[in-house]
DNA sequence: AGCGTGATGACACTTGGTGTCGTCAGTGCT
DNA sequence: AGCACTGACGACACCAAGTGTCATCACGCT
């Protein structure tokens, strides 16, 4: 038998989300979280760089999903084709089973400025990763950055709809719609 | 004669920037800043919501410059025309005389993750303000958001060039170039 | 049995940030 | 002149995030 209960990190995440939902992010101390998880404050910061990160785990995985899909896109694919593939591959993380969890998480983030700030940082990193992946497949620079930005914007819009109350659509569908809308809008810009 | 030396806020900004440049942002405490400025820690937080904000004053002014220019654009102007006007009006803040100050400030921001995070928040607010201003002049939603995003991207690229070492170009010129590049890239996306 | 390893606890410490109250120059009103 | 009011600041106590450091002890390996 183990010296401690297993799944420390998972218990921390669970406890944190419950408390955040129940009483708000900033009215919850790290000590409260670790008490509920049966751990100490010091251990919390061994698993998460700071208090906000407990809500942003798995972001790296999402980024890898995006960049892998862009790399794997066929040679003839346009930049927006590659971005489309990236968004569709993200559907693996936004399945129907995770929807309620993601909704709760998002309601916490939306209610706090510090968390929205962190969310923007993660999104910016995602966008930068897409741009890099596009450049690596030979897309020239102004276009690579723009395509990544369009993809990022489509992702945000699709995500907003996906987590909105009473939405039942699949993420991949919403992503395709958002991208098509933006593609049409891009044509009218020039 | 006044009870205290005047220009408290200005002295705080000055002291903070000097210390940040000299020894780094995170190796500088608020107490050090206020000591140098001849004030107390409490007073610092009366002028700035948090330690980072001391580097982001005047951001609201920039946002107002942008939105005012978009509002003032002629009725027949396309979304990108309005955005172009916004970027050019920002040249008022990025004059040759402020260049060295902005360069120092930016080197501090680039060296610290927390500050980059705050910078992204400010940029996101700027983008959102542009999108709102565009919507208020009747631009439909996918286009308004996209045009704002393109303007934001152009702003970032122009700014990066403007603060890069040994750059002598005027900001307005760089902004026009960046926007023209992105406009061309947008045409190839669809 | 002995040994290293890795995750955790314990605990003191620094620093960002806030609440609260006192102080006192300037301002305006009577 | 006398008065109350306001606004900017200092003083001080306090809370919570985050870090450095050392001790502990189950587990696996030899």
CSV table of C-alpha atoms in Angstrom, one decimal, chain A residues 50-186:
chain,number,residue,atom,x,y,z
A,50,UNK,CA,0.7,29.0,-9.5
A,51,UNK,CA,-2.9,29.0,-8.3
A,52,UNK,CA,-4.3,29.7,-11.8
A,53,UNK,CA,-2.6,26.9,-13.5
A,54,UNK,CA,-4.8,24.3,-11.8
A,55,UNK,CA,-7.5,25.4,-14.4
A,56,UNK,CA,-5.2,25.3,-17.4
A,57,UNK,CA,-3.8,21.8,-17.4
A,58,UNK,CA,-4.0,20.0,-20.7
A,59,UNK,CA,-3.4,23.1,-22.6
A,60,UNK,CA,-0.1,21.8,-23.9
A,61,UNK,CA,-1.9,18.7,-25.1
A,62,UNK,CA,-4.3,20.9,-27.1
A,63,UNK,CA,-1.4,22.8,-28.6
A,64,UNK,CA,0.3,19.5,-29.6
A,65,UNK,CA,-3.0,18.3,-31.2
A,66,UNK,CA,-3.1,21.5,-33.3
A,67,UNK,CA,0.5,21.5,-34.4
A,68,UNK,CA,0.5,17.8,-35.2
A,69,UNK,CA,-2.6,18.2,-37.4
A,70,UNK,CA,-1.0,21.0,-39.3
A,71,UNK,CA,2.2,19.0,-39.8
A,72,UNK,CA,0.2,16.0,-41.0
A,73,UNK,CA,-1.9,18.0,-43.5
A,74,UNK,CA,-1.3,16.9,-47.2
A,75,UNK,CA,1.4,18.8,-49.1
A,76,UNK,CA,-1.1,20.4,-51.4
A,77,UNK,CA,-3.3,21.8,-48.6
A,78,UNK,CA,-3.7,25.5,-48.3
A,79,UNK,CA,-2.9,27.3,-45.0
A,80,UNK,CA,-6.5,27.5,-44.1
A,81,UNK,CA,-7.0,23.8,-45.0
A,82,UNK,CA,-4.3,22.9,-42.5
A,83,UNK,CA,-5.8,25.1,-39.9
A,84,UNK,CA,-9.2,23.5,-40.5
A,85,UNK,CA,-7.6,20.1,-39.9
A,86,UNK,CA,-6.2,21.5,-36.7
A,87,UNK,CA,-9.5,22.7,-35.4
A,88,UNK,CA,-11.2,19.5,-36.2
A,89,UNK,CA,-8.6,17.4,-34.4
A,90,UNK,CA,-9.3,19.5,-31.3
A,91,UNK,CA,-12.8,17.8,-31.2
A,92,UNK,CA,-11.0,14.9,-29.5
A,93,UNK,CA,-10.7,17.1,-26.4
A,94,UNK,CA,-14.1,18.6,-26.7
A,95,UNK,CA,-16.3,15.5,-26.6
A,96,UNK,CA,-19.8,15.4,-25.3
A,97,UNK,CA,-18.6,13.7,-22.1
A,98,UNK,CA,-16.4,16.6,-21.2
A,99,UNK,CA,-18.9,19.3,-22.0
A,100,UNK,CA,-20.3,19.9,-18.5
A,101,UNK,CA,-16.8,19.9,-17.0
A,102,UNK,CA,-15.6,22.5,-19.5
A,103,UNK,CA,-18.7,24.6,-18.9
A,104,UNK,CA,-18.1,24.8,-15.2
A,105,UNK,CA,-14.4,25.5,-15.8
A,106,UNK,CA,-15.3,28.3,-18.2
A,107,UNK,CA,-17.8,29.9,-15.9
A,108,UNK,CA,-15.1,30.2,-13.3
A,109,UNK,CA,-12.6,31.7,-15.8
A,110,UNK,CA,-15.1,34.2,-17.2
A,111,UNK,CA,-15.8,35.5,-13.7
A,112,UNK,CA,-12.2,36.5,-12.9
A,113,UNK,CA,-9.8,38.9,-14.6
A,114,UNK,CA,-6.7,37.1,-13.5
A,115,UNK,CA,-7.9,33.9,-15.1
A,116,UNK,CA,-9.0,35.6,-18.3
A,117,UNK,CA,-5.5,37.0,-18.5
A,118,UNK,CA,-4.0,33.6,-18.2
A,119,UNK,CA,-6.5,32.3,-20.7
A,120,UNK,CA,-5.3,34.9,-23.2
A,121,UNK,CA,-1.7,33.9,-22.6
A,122,UNK,CA,-2.5,30.3,-23.4
A,123,UNK,CA,-4.4,31.3,-26.5
A,124,UNK,CA,-1.5,33.5,-27.7
A,125,UNK,CA,0.8,30.5,-27.3
A,126,UNK,CA,-1.6,28.4,-29.2
A,127,UNK,CA,-1.7,30.9,-32.0
A,128,UNK,CA,2.1,31.3,-32.1
A,129,UNK,CA,2.4,27.5,-32.3
A,130,UNK,CA,0.1,27.3,-35.2
A,131,UNK,CA,2.0,30.1,-37.0
A,132,UNK,CA,5.3,28.2,-36.4
A,133,UNK,CA,3.8,25.0,-37.7
A,134,UNK,CA,2.6,26.7,-40.8
A,135,UNK,CA,6.0,28.3,-41.4
A,136,UNK,CA,7.6,24.9,-41.1
A,137,UNK,CA,5.6,23.7,-43.9
A,138,UNK,CA,6.7,26.5,-46.1
A,139,UNK,CA,4.0,29.2,-45.7
A,140,UNK,CA,5.5,32.6,-46.0
A,141,UNK,CA,5.4,34.9,-43.0
A,142,UNK,CA,2.7,37.4,-43.3
A,143,UNK,CA,0.3,34.7,-44.5
A,144,UNK,CA,1.4,32.2,-41.8
A,145,UNK,CA,0.7,34.7,-39.0
A,146,UNK,CA,-2.6,35.7,-40.5
A,147,UNK,CA,-3.8,32.2,-41.1
A,148,UNK,CA,-2.9,31.3,-37.5
A,149,UNK,CA,-4.8,34.4,-36.2
A,150,UNK,CA,-7.9,33.4,-38.3
A,151,UNK,CA,-7.7,29.9,-36.9
A,152,UNK,CA,-7.4,31.2,-33.4
A,153,UNK,CA,-10.4,33.5,-33.9
A,154,UNK,CA,-12.4,30.6,-35.3
A,155,UNK,CA,-11.4,28.5,-32.4
A,156,UNK,CA,-12.6,31.1,-29.9
A,157,UNK,CA,-15.9,31.6,-31.7
A,158,UNK,CA,-16.6,27.9,-32.0
A,159,UNK,CA,-15.6,27.3,-28.4
A,160,UNK,CA,-17.9,30.1,-27.2
A,161,UNK,CA,-20.8,28.5,-29.0
A,162,UNK,CA,-19.9,25.0,-27.9
A,163,UNK,CA,-20.0,25.9,-24.2
A,164,UNK,CA,-23.0,28.2,-24.4
A,165,UNK,CA,-26.0,26.9,-22.5
A,166,UNK,CA,-28.2,24.4,-24.3
A,167,UNK,CA,-25.8,24.0,-27.3
A,168,UNK,CA,-25.8,20.5,-28.5
A,169,UNK,CA,-23.8,20.8,-31.7
A,170,UNK,CA,-20.5,18.9,-32.0
A,171,UNK,CA,-17.4,21.0,-31.8
A,172,UNK,CA,-16.1,20.0,-35.2
A,173,UNK,CA,-19.2,21.3,-36.9
A,174,UNK,CA,-19.1,24.6,-35.1
A,175,UNK,CA,-15.4,25.0,-36.0
A,176,UNK,CA,-16.1,24.4,-39.7
A,177,UNK,CA,-18.9,26.9,-39.6
A,178,UNK,CA,-16.8,29.5,-37.9
A,179,UNK,CA,-13.9,29.0,-40.3
A,180,UNK,CA,-16.2,29.2,-43.3
A,181,UNK,CA,-17.7,32.5,-42.0
A,182,UNK,CA,-14.2,34.0,-41.5
A,183,UNK,CA,-13.0,32.8,-44.9
A,184,UNK,CA,-15.9,34.6,-46.5
A,185,UNK,CA,-15.3,37.7,-44.4
A,186,UNK,CA,-11.6,37.7,-45.4
